[in-house]
Each structure stands twice: as C-alpha cells, then as structure tokens.
Amino acid sequence: MKLFSIKALAGAALAVGMMVQGAAAQEMQFFRIGTGGTAGTYYPIGGLIANAISSPPGSRSCEDGGSCGVAGLIATAVASNGSVGNVNSINGGTLEAGFSQSDVAYWAQTGTGLWEGQPKVEKLRLIANLYPESIHLVARKDAGIASVADLKGKKVSLDEPGSGTLVDAKIILEAFGLSESDISAEYLKPDQAADRMRDGAMDAFFFVGGYPAGAIAELASQHDVVMVPIAGPEVDKLRQDYSFFATDSFPAGTYKGQDADVATISVGAQLVTSADLSDDLIYGITKSLFNETTQKLFANGHAKGKFITLDNAVQGAGIPFHAGAEKFYKEAGKLQ
C-alpha cells in the first residue's frame, strides 16, 4: 500500500510538473461559458463548444488528431438560469462568455425592452450567432386567422410578463398596426395557452423556441391548428428597425396539418462575451468554432449543431461583434 502511495504521489508530482512546464509555454487560461438549465438546449451545446475551443497544455495538435482549440485554453460549460443571468454574469466578470437570445442581448446592450430603466451592458459583444429560435404564432384553424393583422379582436396570449416573447409579440403587433388594446390579450405560458386553446377559450398564442416544439406538436396532433405566417412588407420594415430578427420558416410537415412551408422570423441563440476580453483570445475562439473538425463535432453532437455554421454566425447580430470575432469574419469574407 505504501509503495502504491509513493508511486501515485510521484506520478502526480510528475504530472503537475509537466502541466506547469506546459503552462509556462502556453499560458494556461480558464474560460467559463454560461449556458442554461441542464435539461435545455443551451447546456449540451455549451459543452460541445467548450470541448471545441479547449486545448489544455500538453494536448496533441489539431493536425495530429488532437484538439483544434486555443492553445492553453480550458473552457467549461456552466449551468445557469439562461440569457438574462448570463448577461449579468458576463457584465459582473464571473463568466467570460455565455448564451443569450439575440433580442435579450440587444435589450441589455441598448438599455431597452427587458432592460428598460436598468444600466446598459454597453460592453456586451457578440462572438457568434449559433442557431435560430423561431417565433411561432399558433391559431385555431376555425378562428379565421391567416395573418398577424387578423388577430384584431381575437383572444391572444402574448406569454407571461417579464418574458422575452411578450416583448417580441408587442413588436410584431406594432409592425402590423396593432396594439394590445386591439386584441383581447392574455399573458400565459405557452403550455397554459395551449390548454386554453384545447378548451376553445384561446384563438392564438405566441411562442419562441426551436421547432418542432413539443407542446405545439402535441396540440396539433389533437386539434386543428394553423401556423400563421409572420411575413410581408411589415416584417421587412420590422427587420430594418430591429436587426436581431432574422428570416426563418417552418418546413412543410413540421406540425400535423401543415402541408406547406410557413414563413416566420426568429431570434438567434448567441454566444456573447465582454469587450474587455483580448482580441487575440476571441479571434482564436471564433476561428476554432468554424474549422472542419469542429463543424463535424457540432453536426454529429446535437440536433441544433447543424445550424452552427459560418454563414449563420453573422446573421441577426443585433449587437456589435467583439473585435476579435469581427477580424475572423472579415478574413473569412463574411463581413465587409
């Protein structure tokens, strides 16, 4: 037992010594990424990103089949309460980066929407737009709702107070010349709104999230509902005013009874950071996200991973890119 302990201690000492030598050469650095709850999408995607950008001292090179991350970087995905908490933690310096919806990032950086009356997070910067979170407008098939304008006089749930969906829904209504006073507005979570629709007490509701959404798929399997398009010149103008929105669509067959593609808009799930982090570090991280090896890792690692592409990375930005990320995208020909 003593011999084993001595060997173990010697091995540990050697490992520490090698790490110290490696750290001296590569300058070991830790990088915390705020995600969301462990049952959501942000957390597993955050884990994939943390693995992709890490390259601990002593790791094999990318060319030799090892890590393709930033030399010396050790990134970790941290479970959190999501977008708002991540932005606040980045601002407070307890996270180096985090996930945020593009609209939340915009409101934080500009002091509007959910951040109205609070100090702006002026140093919040974008590393990459990752994947879309689509805006669903779900209506009863017999409610006679074929466009956003048809919501006038209808019972519509805009989601609960304090939610990003509520702010997005108000923006969309305004783009089509409507306000809350023009509809019979309710403020329910999507699953509660779906229950009301089952009972015939709700005409339509808004939901923001990836598709197919479980609650909506279940509703569509039991009742006749339609996905209402969010499109047209009103949306073109809306996107000029609010750059965090991107065009999107629900492919035919996404939900039962949906026989054709339905146009909509989306907000992005984004990886954000602080302007205080070095340009070289964020340049290296951004470059690591979009090499061939990492792209395969994303595509095979999660259903949303296939959306994390170089083309999508610069869509629906909303807030300024970090200078290091901007440098990479310009070199890649994706930004002017």
mmCIF file of C-alpha atoms in Angstrom:
data_model
loop_
_atom_site.group_PDB
_atom_site.id
_atom_site.type_symbol
_atom_site.label_atom_id
_atom_site.label_comp_id
_atom_site.label_asym_id
_atom_site.label_seq_id
_atom_site.Cartn_x
_atom_site.Cartn_y
_atom_site.Cartn_z
ATOM 1 C CA MET A 1 0.000 0.000 0.000
ATOM 2 C CA LYS A 2 2.838 2.377 0.920
ATOM 3 C CA LEU A 3 4.662 1.571 -2.317
ATOM 4 C CA PHE A 4 1.494 2.315 -4.301
ATOM 5 C CA SER A 5 1.063 5.620 -2.477
ATOM 6 C CA ILE A 6 4.634 6.664 -3.171
ATOM 7 C CA LYS A 7 4.245 5.792 -6.848
ATOM 8 C CA ALA A 8 0.963 7.655 -7.011
ATOM 9 C CA LEU A 9 2.486 10.712 -5.383
ATOM 10 C CA ALA A 10 5.463 10.576 -7.707
ATOM 11 C CA GLY A 11 3.163 10.301 -10.714
ATOM 12 C CA ALA A 12 1.052 13.191 -9.532
ATOM 13 C CA ALA A 13 4.132 15.316 -8.939
ATOM 14 C CA LEU A 14 5.401 14.499 -12.427
ATOM 15 C CA ALA A 15 2.016 15.369 -13.955
ATOM 16 C CA VAL A 16 1.895 18.663 -12.094
ATOM 17 C CA GLY A 17 5.439 19.423 -13.161
ATOM 18 C CA MET A 18 4.594 18.726 -16.786
ATOM 19 C CA MET A 19 1.474 20.910 -16.561
ATOM 20 C CA VAL A 20 3.486 23.751 -15.054
ATOM 21 C CA GLN A 21 6.053 23.456 -17.850
ATOM 22 C CA GLY A 22 3.241 23.354 -20.421
ATOM 23 C CA ALA A 23 1.531 26.299 -18.807
ATOM 24 C CA ALA A 24 4.725 28.283 -18.991
ATOM 25 C CA ALA A 25 4.921 27.618 -22.713
ATOM 26 C CA GLN A 26 1.216 28.005 -23.474
ATOM 27 C CA GLU A 27 -0.034 30.196 -20.601
ATOM 28 C CA MET A 28 -2.941 28.122 -19.305
ATOM 29 C CA GLN A 29 -6.207 30.076 -19.248
ATOM 30 C CA PHE A 30 -9.671 29.201 -17.965
ATOM 31 C CA PHE A 31 -12.825 30.236 -19.815
ATOM 32 C CA ARG A 32 -16.307 29.871 -18.297
ATOM 33 C CA ILE A 33 -19.360 29.707 -20.589
ATOM 34 C CA GLY A 34 -22.775 30.322 -19.022
ATOM 35 C CA THR A 35 -25.460 28.154 -20.618
ATOM 36 C CA GLY A 36 -28.899 27.341 -19.182
ATOM 37 C CA GLY A 37 -30.614 24.570 -17.244
ATOM 38 C CA THR A 38 -29.209 21.068 -17.687
ATOM 39 C CA ALA A 39 -32.468 19.887 -19.290
ATOM 40 C CA GLY A 40 -32.417 22.557 -22.014
ATOM 41 C CA THR A 41 -30.528 23.044 -25.281
ATOM 42 C CA TYR A 42 -28.010 25.669 -24.162
ATOM 43 C CA TYR A 43 -26.214 23.326 -21.750
ATOM 44 C CA PRO A 44 -25.328 20.457 -24.146
ATOM 45 C CA ILE A 45 -24.455 22.882 -26.948
ATOM 46 C CA GLY A 46 -22.297 24.783 -24.464
ATOM 47 C CA GLY A 47 -20.492 21.549 -23.652
ATOM 48 C CA LEU A 48 -19.754 20.947 -27.331
ATOM 49 C CA ILE A 49 -18.417 24.488 -27.699
ATOM 50 C CA ALA A 50 -16.285 24.182 -24.553
ATOM 51 C CA ASN A 51 -14.691 20.998 -25.917
ATOM 52 C CA ALA A 52 -14.173 22.557 -29.339
ATOM 53 C CA ILE A 53 -12.338 25.668 -28.158
ATOM 54 C CA SER A 54 -10.250 23.988 -25.433
ATOM 55 C CA SER A 55 -6.684 22.837 -25.916
ATOM 56 C CA PRO A 56 -5.151 22.154 -22.492
ATOM 57 C CA PRO A 57 -1.368 22.270 -22.123
ATOM 58 C CA GLY A 58 0.183 19.072 -23.455
ATOM 59 C CA SER A 59 -2.685 18.302 -25.855
ATOM 60 C CA ARG A 60 -1.963 16.874 -29.291
ATOM 61 C CA SER A 61 -2.195 19.378 -32.109
ATOM 62 C CA CYS A 62 -5.204 19.581 -34.396
ATOM 63 C CA GLU A 63 -3.092 18.309 -37.291
ATOM 64 C CA ASP A 64 -2.200 15.207 -35.262
ATOM 65 C CA GLY A 65 -5.811 14.391 -34.491
ATOM 66 C CA GLY A 66 -5.902 16.284 -31.204
ATOM 67 C CA SER A 67 -7.655 19.412 -30.044
ATOM 68 C CA CYS A 68 -8.353 22.185 -32.549
ATOM 69 C CA GLY A 69 -8.965 24.760 -29.836
ATOM 70 C CA VAL A 70 -6.948 27.683 -28.499
ATOM 71 C CA ALA A 71 -3.549 26.659 -27.130
ATOM 72 C CA GLY A 72 -3.593 26.604 -23.329
ATOM 73 C CA LEU A 73 -7.333 27.271 -23.055
ATOM 74 C CA ILE A 74 -9.525 25.202 -20.736
ATOM 75 C CA ALA A 75 -13.192 26.043 -21.303
ATOM 76 C CA THR A 76 -16.101 24.782 -19.224
ATOM 77 C CA ALA A 77 -19.867 24.925 -19.745
ATOM 78 C CA VAL A 78 -21.595 26.215 -16.613
ATOM 79 C CA ALA A 79 -25.279 25.561 -15.906
ATOM 80 C CA SER A 80 -27.184 28.801 -15.304
ATOM 81 C CA ASN A 81 -30.608 30.443 -15.384
ATOM 82 C CA GLY A 82 -30.202 31.385 -19.045
ATOM 83 C CA SER A 83 -29.920 34.556 -21.102
ATOM 84 C CA VAL A 84 -30.526 37.292 -18.525
ATOM 85 C CA GLY A 85 -28.393 35.640 -15.854
ATOM 86 C CA ASN A 86 -25.573 35.025 -18.326
ATOM 87 C CA VAL A 87 -25.522 38.641 -19.492
ATOM 88 C CA ASN A 88 -25.434 39.873 -15.896
ATOM 89 C CA SER A 89 -22.630 37.442 -15.011
ATOM 90 C CA ILE A 90 -20.559 38.487 -18.027
ATOM 91 C CA ASN A 91 -21.077 42.100 -17.028
ATOM 92 C CA GLY A 92 -20.009 41.273 -13.468
ATOM 93 C CA GLY A 93 -16.932 39.328 -14.564
ATOM 94 C CA THR A 94 -17.964 35.941 -13.177
ATOM 95 C CA LEU A 95 -18.316 34.466 -16.685
ATOM 96 C CA GLU A 96 -16.095 35.014 -19.707
ATOM 97 C CA ALA A 97 -18.895 34.197 -22.165
ATOM 98 C CA GLY A 98 -22.438 32.916 -22.239
ATOM 99 C CA PHE A 99 -25.522 32.067 -24.259
ATOM 100 C CA SER A 100 -28.212 34.662 -24.860
ATOM 101 C CA GLN A 101 -31.157 35.142 -27.142
ATOM 102 C CA SER A 102 -30.325 37.872 -29.638
ATOM 103 C CA ASP A 103 -33.216 40.052 -28.500
ATOM 104 C CA VAL A 104 -32.145 39.862 -24.844
ATOM 105 C CA ALA A 105 -28.577 40.747 -25.836
ATOM 106 C CA TYR A 106 -29.859 43.731 -27.821
ATOM 107 C CA TRP A 107 -32.033 44.986 -24.969
ATOM 108 C CA ALA A 108 -29.166 44.631 -22.483
ATOM 109 C CA GLN A 109 -26.688 46.441 -24.714
ATOM 110 C CA THR A 110 -29.102 49.277 -25.514
ATOM 111 C CA GLY A 111 -30.994 49.511 -22.215
ATOM 112 C CA THR A 112 -34.368 48.836 -23.879
ATOM 113 C CA GLY A 113 -37.078 46.139 -23.698
ATOM 114 C CA LEU A 114 -36.459 43.953 -20.649
ATOM 115 C CA TRP A 115 -33.562 46.262 -19.675
ATOM 116 C CA GLU A 116 -35.560 49.476 -19.759
ATOM 117 C CA GLY A 117 -34.750 51.506 -16.649
ATOM 118 C CA GLN A 118 -31.617 49.445 -15.909
ATOM 119 C CA PRO A 119 -27.979 50.353 -16.659
ATOM 120 C CA LYS A 120 -26.919 49.379 -20.178
ATOM 121 C CA VAL A 121 -24.470 46.494 -20.573
ATOM 122 C CA GLU A 122 -22.512 48.574 -23.060
ATOM 123 C CA LYS A 123 -19.511 46.237 -23.257
ATOM 124 C CA LEU A 124 -21.582 43.211 -24.308
ATOM 125 C CA ARG A 125 -20.198 41.820 -27.566
ATOM 126 C CA LEU A 126 -21.128 39.035 -29.984
ATOM 127 C CA ILE A 127 -18.887 36.086 -30.791
ATOM 128 C CA ALA A 128 -21.327 34.165 -32.993
ATOM 129 C CA ASN A 129 -24.977 33.649 -33.775
ATOM 130 C CA LEU A 130 -25.472 29.921 -33.237
ATOM 131 C CA TYR A 131 -28.927 28.669 -34.219
ATOM 132 C CA PRO A 132 -32.452 30.067 -34.669
ATOM 133 C CA GLU A 133 -35.197 30.181 -32.063
ATOM 134 C CA SER A 134 -38.285 30.560 -34.210
ATOM 135 C CA ILE A 135 -41.280 32.755 -33.429
ATOM 136 C CA HIS A 136 -44.418 30.633 -33.565
ATOM 137 C CA LEU A 137 -47.845 32.191 -33.985
ATOM 138 C CA VAL A 138 -50.287 29.327 -33.453
ATOM 139 C CA ALA A 139 -54.012 29.751 -34.141
ATOM 140 C CA ARG A 140 -57.140 27.631 -34.059
ATOM 141 C CA LYS A 141 -57.976 26.618 -37.612
ATOM 142 C CA ASP A 142 -61.566 27.819 -37.253
ATOM 143 C CA ALA A 143 -60.574 31.235 -35.834
ATOM 144 C CA GLY A 144 -60.154 32.831 -39.271
ATOM 145 C CA ILE A 145 -56.588 33.980 -38.651
ATOM 146 C CA ALA A 146 -54.444 33.948 -41.802
ATOM 147 C CA SER A 147 -52.056 36.788 -40.930
ATOM 148 C CA VAL A 148 -50.928 38.847 -37.949
ATOM 149 C CA ALA A 149 -53.406 41.571 -38.968
ATOM 150 C CA ASP A 150 -56.259 39.090 -38.436
ATOM 151 C CA LEU A 151 -55.514 38.989 -34.696
ATOM 152 C CA LYS A 152 -57.576 42.158 -34.229
ATOM 153 C CA GLY A 153 -60.431 41.455 -31.833
ATOM 154 C CA LYS A 154 -59.191 37.919 -31.091
ATOM 155 C CA LYS A 155 -58.191 36.281 -27.806
ATOM 156 C CA VAL A 156 -54.390 36.101 -27.999
ATOM 157 C CA SER A 157 -51.796 35.051 -25.421
ATOM 158 C CA LEU A 158 -48.552 37.044 -25.609
ATOM 159 C CA ASP A 159 -46.697 34.940 -22.976
ATOM 160 C CA GLU A 160 -46.131 35.821 -19.336
ATOM 161 C CA PRO A 161 -44.953 39.218 -18.000
ATOM 162 C CA GLY A 162 -41.168 39.558 -17.933
ATOM 163 C CA SER A 163 -40.664 37.153 -20.839
ATOM 164 C CA GLY A 164 -38.758 37.996 -23.996
ATOM 165 C CA THR A 165 -41.636 36.540 -26.007
ATOM 166 C CA LEU A 166 -44.003 39.210 -24.674
ATOM 167 C CA VAL A 167 -41.721 41.997 -25.869
ATOM 168 C CA ASP A 168 -41.258 40.303 -29.262
ATOM 169 C CA ALA A 169 -45.026 39.827 -29.634
ATOM 170 C CA LYS A 170 -45.672 43.522 -28.930
ATOM 171 C CA ILE A 171 -43.088 44.491 -31.567
ATOM 172 C CA ILE A 172 -44.735 42.202 -34.139
ATOM 173 C CA LEU A 173 -48.224 43.522 -33.371
ATOM 174 C CA GLU A 174 -46.978 47.102 -33.726
ATOM 175 C CA ALA A 175 -45.398 46.287 -37.103
ATOM 176 C CA PHE A 176 -48.848 45.247 -38.346
ATOM 177 C CA GLY A 177 -50.559 48.332 -36.939
ATOM 178 C CA LEU A 178 -51.933 46.660 -33.815
ATOM 179 C CA SER A 179 -51.500 47.147 -30.084
ATOM 180 C CA GLU A 180 -52.542 45.178 -27.014
ATOM 181 C CA SER A 181 -55.752 47.211 -26.862
ATOM 182 C CA ASP A 182 -56.738 45.931 -30.330
ATOM 183 C CA ILE A 183 -56.814 42.316 -29.147
ATOM 184 C CA SER A 184 -58.181 40.512 -26.119
ATOM 185 C CA ALA A 185 -54.721 39.971 -24.648
ATOM 186 C CA GLU A 186 -53.821 37.295 -22.128
ATOM 187 C CA TYR A 187 -50.427 36.636 -20.564
ATOM 188 C CA LEU A 188 -49.934 32.899 -20.221
ATOM 189 C CA LYS A 189 -47.062 30.479 -20.667
ATOM 190 C CA PRO A 190 -47.321 28.605 -23.988
ATOM 191 C CA ASP A 191 -48.419 25.320 -22.395
ATOM 192 C CA GLN A 192 -51.178 27.134 -20.491
ATOM 193 C CA ALA A 193 -52.239 28.942 -23.674
ATOM 194 C CA ALA A 194 -52.360 25.599 -25.490
ATOM 195 C CA ASP A 195 -54.627 24.207 -22.773
ATOM 196 C CA ARG A 196 -56.951 27.198 -23.183
ATOM 197 C CA MET A 197 -56.982 26.629 -26.943
ATOM 198 C CA ARG A 198 -57.991 22.996 -26.394
ATOM 199 C CA ASP A 199 -60.952 24.275 -24.399
ATOM 200 C CA GLY A 200 -61.916 26.729 -27.140
ATOM 201 C CA ALA A 201 -61.055 29.726 -24.940
ATOM 202 C CA MET A 202 -57.997 30.940 -26.898
ATOM 203 C CA ASP A 203 -57.759 31.954 -30.557
ATOM 204 C CA ALA A 204 -53.974 32.267 -30.901
ATOM 205 C CA PHE A 205 -50.727 32.430 -28.950
ATOM 206 C CA PHE A 206 -47.080 33.342 -29.448
ATOM 207 C CA PHE A 207 -44.150 31.072 -28.607
ATOM 208 C CA VAL A 208 -40.403 31.480 -29.175
ATOM 209 C CA GLY A 209 -38.267 28.356 -29.449
ATOM 210 C CA GLY A 210 -36.823 25.696 -31.686
ATOM 211 C CA TYR A 211 -39.101 23.556 -33.816
ATOM 212 C CA PRO A 212 -40.787 21.178 -33.560
ATOM 213 C CA ALA A 213 -41.856 22.392 -30.111
ATOM 214 C CA GLY A 214 -43.281 19.567 -28.011
ATOM 215 C CA ALA A 215 -46.292 21.466 -26.648
ATOM 216 C CA ILE A 216 -47.304 22.651 -30.114
ATOM 217 C CA ALA A 217 -46.736 19.247 -31.725
ATOM 218 C CA GLU A 218 -48.965 17.670 -29.075
ATOM 219 C CA LEU A 219 -51.649 20.325 -29.590
ATOM 220 C CA ALA A 220 -51.543 19.915 -33.387
ATOM 221 C CA SER A 221 -51.889 16.139 -33.065
ATOM 222 C CA GLN A 222 -55.138 16.550 -31.123
ATOM 223 C CA HIS A 223 -56.748 19.685 -32.575
ATOM 224 C CA ASP A 224 -56.912 21.548 -35.872
ATOM 225 C CA VAL A 225 -54.442 24.422 -35.629
ATOM 226 C CA VAL A 226 -52.523 26.514 -38.148
ATOM 227 C CA MET A 227 -49.116 28.154 -38.115
ATOM 228 C CA VAL A 228 -49.765 31.789 -39.009
ATOM 229 C CA PRO A 229 -47.103 33.344 -41.281
ATOM 230 C CA ILE A 230 -45.166 36.329 -39.965
ATOM 231 C CA ALA A 231 -44.090 37.835 -43.272
ATOM 232 C CA GLY A 232 -44.615 40.635 -45.777
ATOM 233 C CA PRO A 233 -43.506 44.261 -46.146
ATOM 234 C CA GLU A 234 -44.386 44.867 -42.491
ATOM 235 C CA VAL A 235 -41.743 42.331 -41.485
ATOM 236 C CA ASP A 236 -39.201 43.789 -43.914
ATOM 237 C CA LYS A 237 -39.628 47.141 -42.160
ATOM 238 C CA LEU A 238 -39.548 45.491 -38.734
ATOM 239 C CA ARG A 239 -36.190 43.864 -39.503
ATOM 240 C CA GLN A 240 -34.760 47.228 -40.535
ATOM 241 C CA ASP A 241 -35.753 48.627 -37.145
ATOM 242 C CA TYR A 242 -34.757 45.565 -35.094
ATOM 243 C CA SER A 243 -31.677 43.916 -36.543
ATOM 244 C CA PHE A 244 -31.755 41.000 -34.074
ATOM 245 C CA PHE A 245 -34.631 39.411 -36.021
ATOM 246 C CA ALA A 246 -33.760 37.051 -38.896
ATOM 247 C CA THR A 247 -35.978 35.487 -41.566
ATOM 248 C CA ASP A 248 -36.958 31.882 -40.938
ATOM 249 C CA SER A 249 -39.558 29.292 -41.929
ATOM 250 C CA PHE A 250 -41.242 26.145 -40.683
ATOM 251 C CA PRO A 251 -40.712 23.418 -43.307
ATOM 252 C CA ALA A 252 -43.806 21.594 -44.522
ATOM 253 C CA GLY A 253 -44.691 18.798 -42.135
ATOM 254 C CA THR A 254 -43.118 20.398 -39.065
ATOM 255 C CA TYR A 255 -46.518 20.140 -37.377
ATOM 256 C CA LYS A 256 -49.513 17.915 -38.186
ATOM 257 C CA GLY A 257 -51.745 19.519 -40.796
ATOM 258 C CA GLN A 258 -49.005 21.858 -42.044
ATOM 259 C CA ASP A 259 -48.772 20.963 -45.732
ATOM 260 C CA ALA A 260 -46.566 23.847 -46.915
ATOM 261 C CA ASP A 261 -43.633 25.896 -45.681
ATOM 262 C CA VAL A 262 -44.687 28.772 -43.409
ATOM 263 C CA ALA A 263 -42.596 31.939 -43.298
ATOM 264 C CA THR A 264 -41.717 33.453 -39.943
ATOM 265 C CA ILE A 265 -38.901 35.273 -38.185
ATOM 266 C CA SER A 266 -36.546 34.154 -35.467
ATOM 267 C CA VAL A 267 -34.226 35.397 -32.802
ATOM 268 C CA GLY A 268 -30.832 33.783 -32.524
ATOM 269 C CA ALA A 269 -29.279 31.761 -29.755
ATOM 270 C CA GLN A 270 -25.982 33.610 -29.494
ATOM 271 C CA LEU A 271 -22.587 33.254 -27.848
ATOM 272 C CA VAL A 272 -21.725 36.604 -26.265
ATOM 273 C CA THR A 273 -18.813 37.989 -24.275
ATOM 274 C CA SER A 274 -17.323 41.235 -22.974
ATOM 275 C CA ALA A 275 -15.348 43.801 -24.933
ATOM 276 C CA ASP A 276 -12.784 43.576 -22.113
ATOM 277 C CA LEU A 277 -11.536 40.166 -23.281
ATOM 278 C CA SER A 278 -8.494 40.254 -25.541
ATOM 279 C CA ASP A 279 -8.872 40.410 -29.305
ATOM 280 C CA ASP A 280 -6.380 37.570 -29.785
ATOM 281 C CA LEU A 281 -8.290 35.240 -27.460
ATOM 282 C CA ILE A 282 -11.691 35.845 -29.045
ATOM 283 C CA TYR A 283 -10.180 35.635 -32.539
ATOM 284 C CA GLY A 284 -8.743 32.217 -31.660
ATOM 285 C CA ILE A 285 -12.020 31.031 -30.148
ATOM 286 C CA THR A 286 -14.033 32.166 -33.168
ATOM 287 C CA LYS A 287 -11.607 30.501 -35.546
ATOM 288 C CA SER A 288 -11.824 27.276 -33.531
ATOM 289 C CA LEU A 289 -15.616 27.209 -33.844
ATOM 290 C CA PHE A 290 -15.551 27.024 -37.618
ATOM 291 C CA ASN A 291 -12.752 24.670 -38.580
ATOM 292 C CA GLU A 292 -13.721 21.458 -40.358
ATOM 293 C CA THR A 293 -13.192 19.188 -37.358
ATOM 294 C CA THR A 294 -15.335 21.328 -35.070
ATOM 295 C CA GLN A 295 -18.115 21.623 -37.635
ATOM 296 C CA LYS A 296 -18.363 17.816 -37.784
ATOM 297 C CA LEU A 297 -18.420 17.701 -33.982
ATOM 298 C CA PHE A 298 -21.347 20.128 -33.885
ATOM 299 C CA ALA A 299 -23.310 18.411 -36.673
ATOM 300 C CA ASN A 300 -22.985 14.988 -35.039
ATOM 301 C CA GLY A 301 -23.244 16.110 -31.430
ATOM 302 C CA HIS A 302 -26.703 17.709 -31.281
ATOM 303 C CA ALA A 303 -29.762 18.317 -33.475
ATOM 304 C CA LYS A 304 -29.130 22.075 -33.333
ATOM 305 C CA GLY A 305 -25.435 21.643 -34.112
ATOM 306 C CA LYS A 306 -26.014 21.574 -37.873
ATOM 307 C CA PHE A 307 -27.140 25.215 -37.677
ATOM 308 C CA ILE A 308 -23.839 26.396 -36.165
ATOM 309 C CA THR A 309 -22.192 27.385 -39.428
ATOM 310 C CA LEU A 310 -20.049 30.238 -40.669
ATOM 311 C CA ASP A 311 -22.907 31.597 -42.775
ATOM 312 C CA ASN A 312 -25.336 31.623 -39.848
ATOM 313 C CA ALA A 313 -22.780 33.094 -37.447
ATOM 314 C CA VAL A 314 -23.151 36.632 -38.781
ATOM 315 C CA GLN A 315 -26.960 36.662 -39.189
ATOM 316 C CA GLY A 316 -29.278 38.735 -36.983
ATOM 317 C CA ALA A 317 -26.405 40.204 -34.977
ATOM 318 C CA GLY A 318 -28.230 42.945 -33.069
ATOM 319 C CA ILE A 319 -25.171 43.940 -31.006
ATOM 320 C CA PRO A 320 -21.594 44.714 -32.114
ATOM 321 C CA PHE A 321 -19.223 41.849 -32.761
ATOM 322 C CA HIS A 322 -16.202 41.543 -30.500
ATOM 323 C CA ALA A 323 -13.211 42.958 -32.372
ATOM 324 C CA GLY A 324 -11.504 39.549 -32.366
ATOM 325 C CA ALA A 325 -14.548 37.813 -33.851
ATOM 326 C CA GLU A 326 -15.023 40.610 -36.369
ATOM 327 C CA LYS A 327 -11.431 40.184 -37.538
ATOM 328 C CA PHE A 328 -12.022 36.478 -38.204
ATOM 329 C CA TYR A 329 -15.294 37.043 -40.086
ATOM 330 C CA LYS A 330 -13.688 39.696 -42.264
ATOM 331 C CA GLU A 331 -10.833 37.339 -43.109
ATOM 332 C CA ALA A 332 -13.415 34.658 -43.953
ATOM 333 C CA GLY A 333 -15.236 37.080 -46.259
ATOM 334 C CA LYS A 334 -18.430 37.118 -44.184
ATOM 335 C CA LEU A 335 -18.231 40.758 -43.081
ATOM 336 C CA GLN A 336 -17.147 43.818 -45.011
#
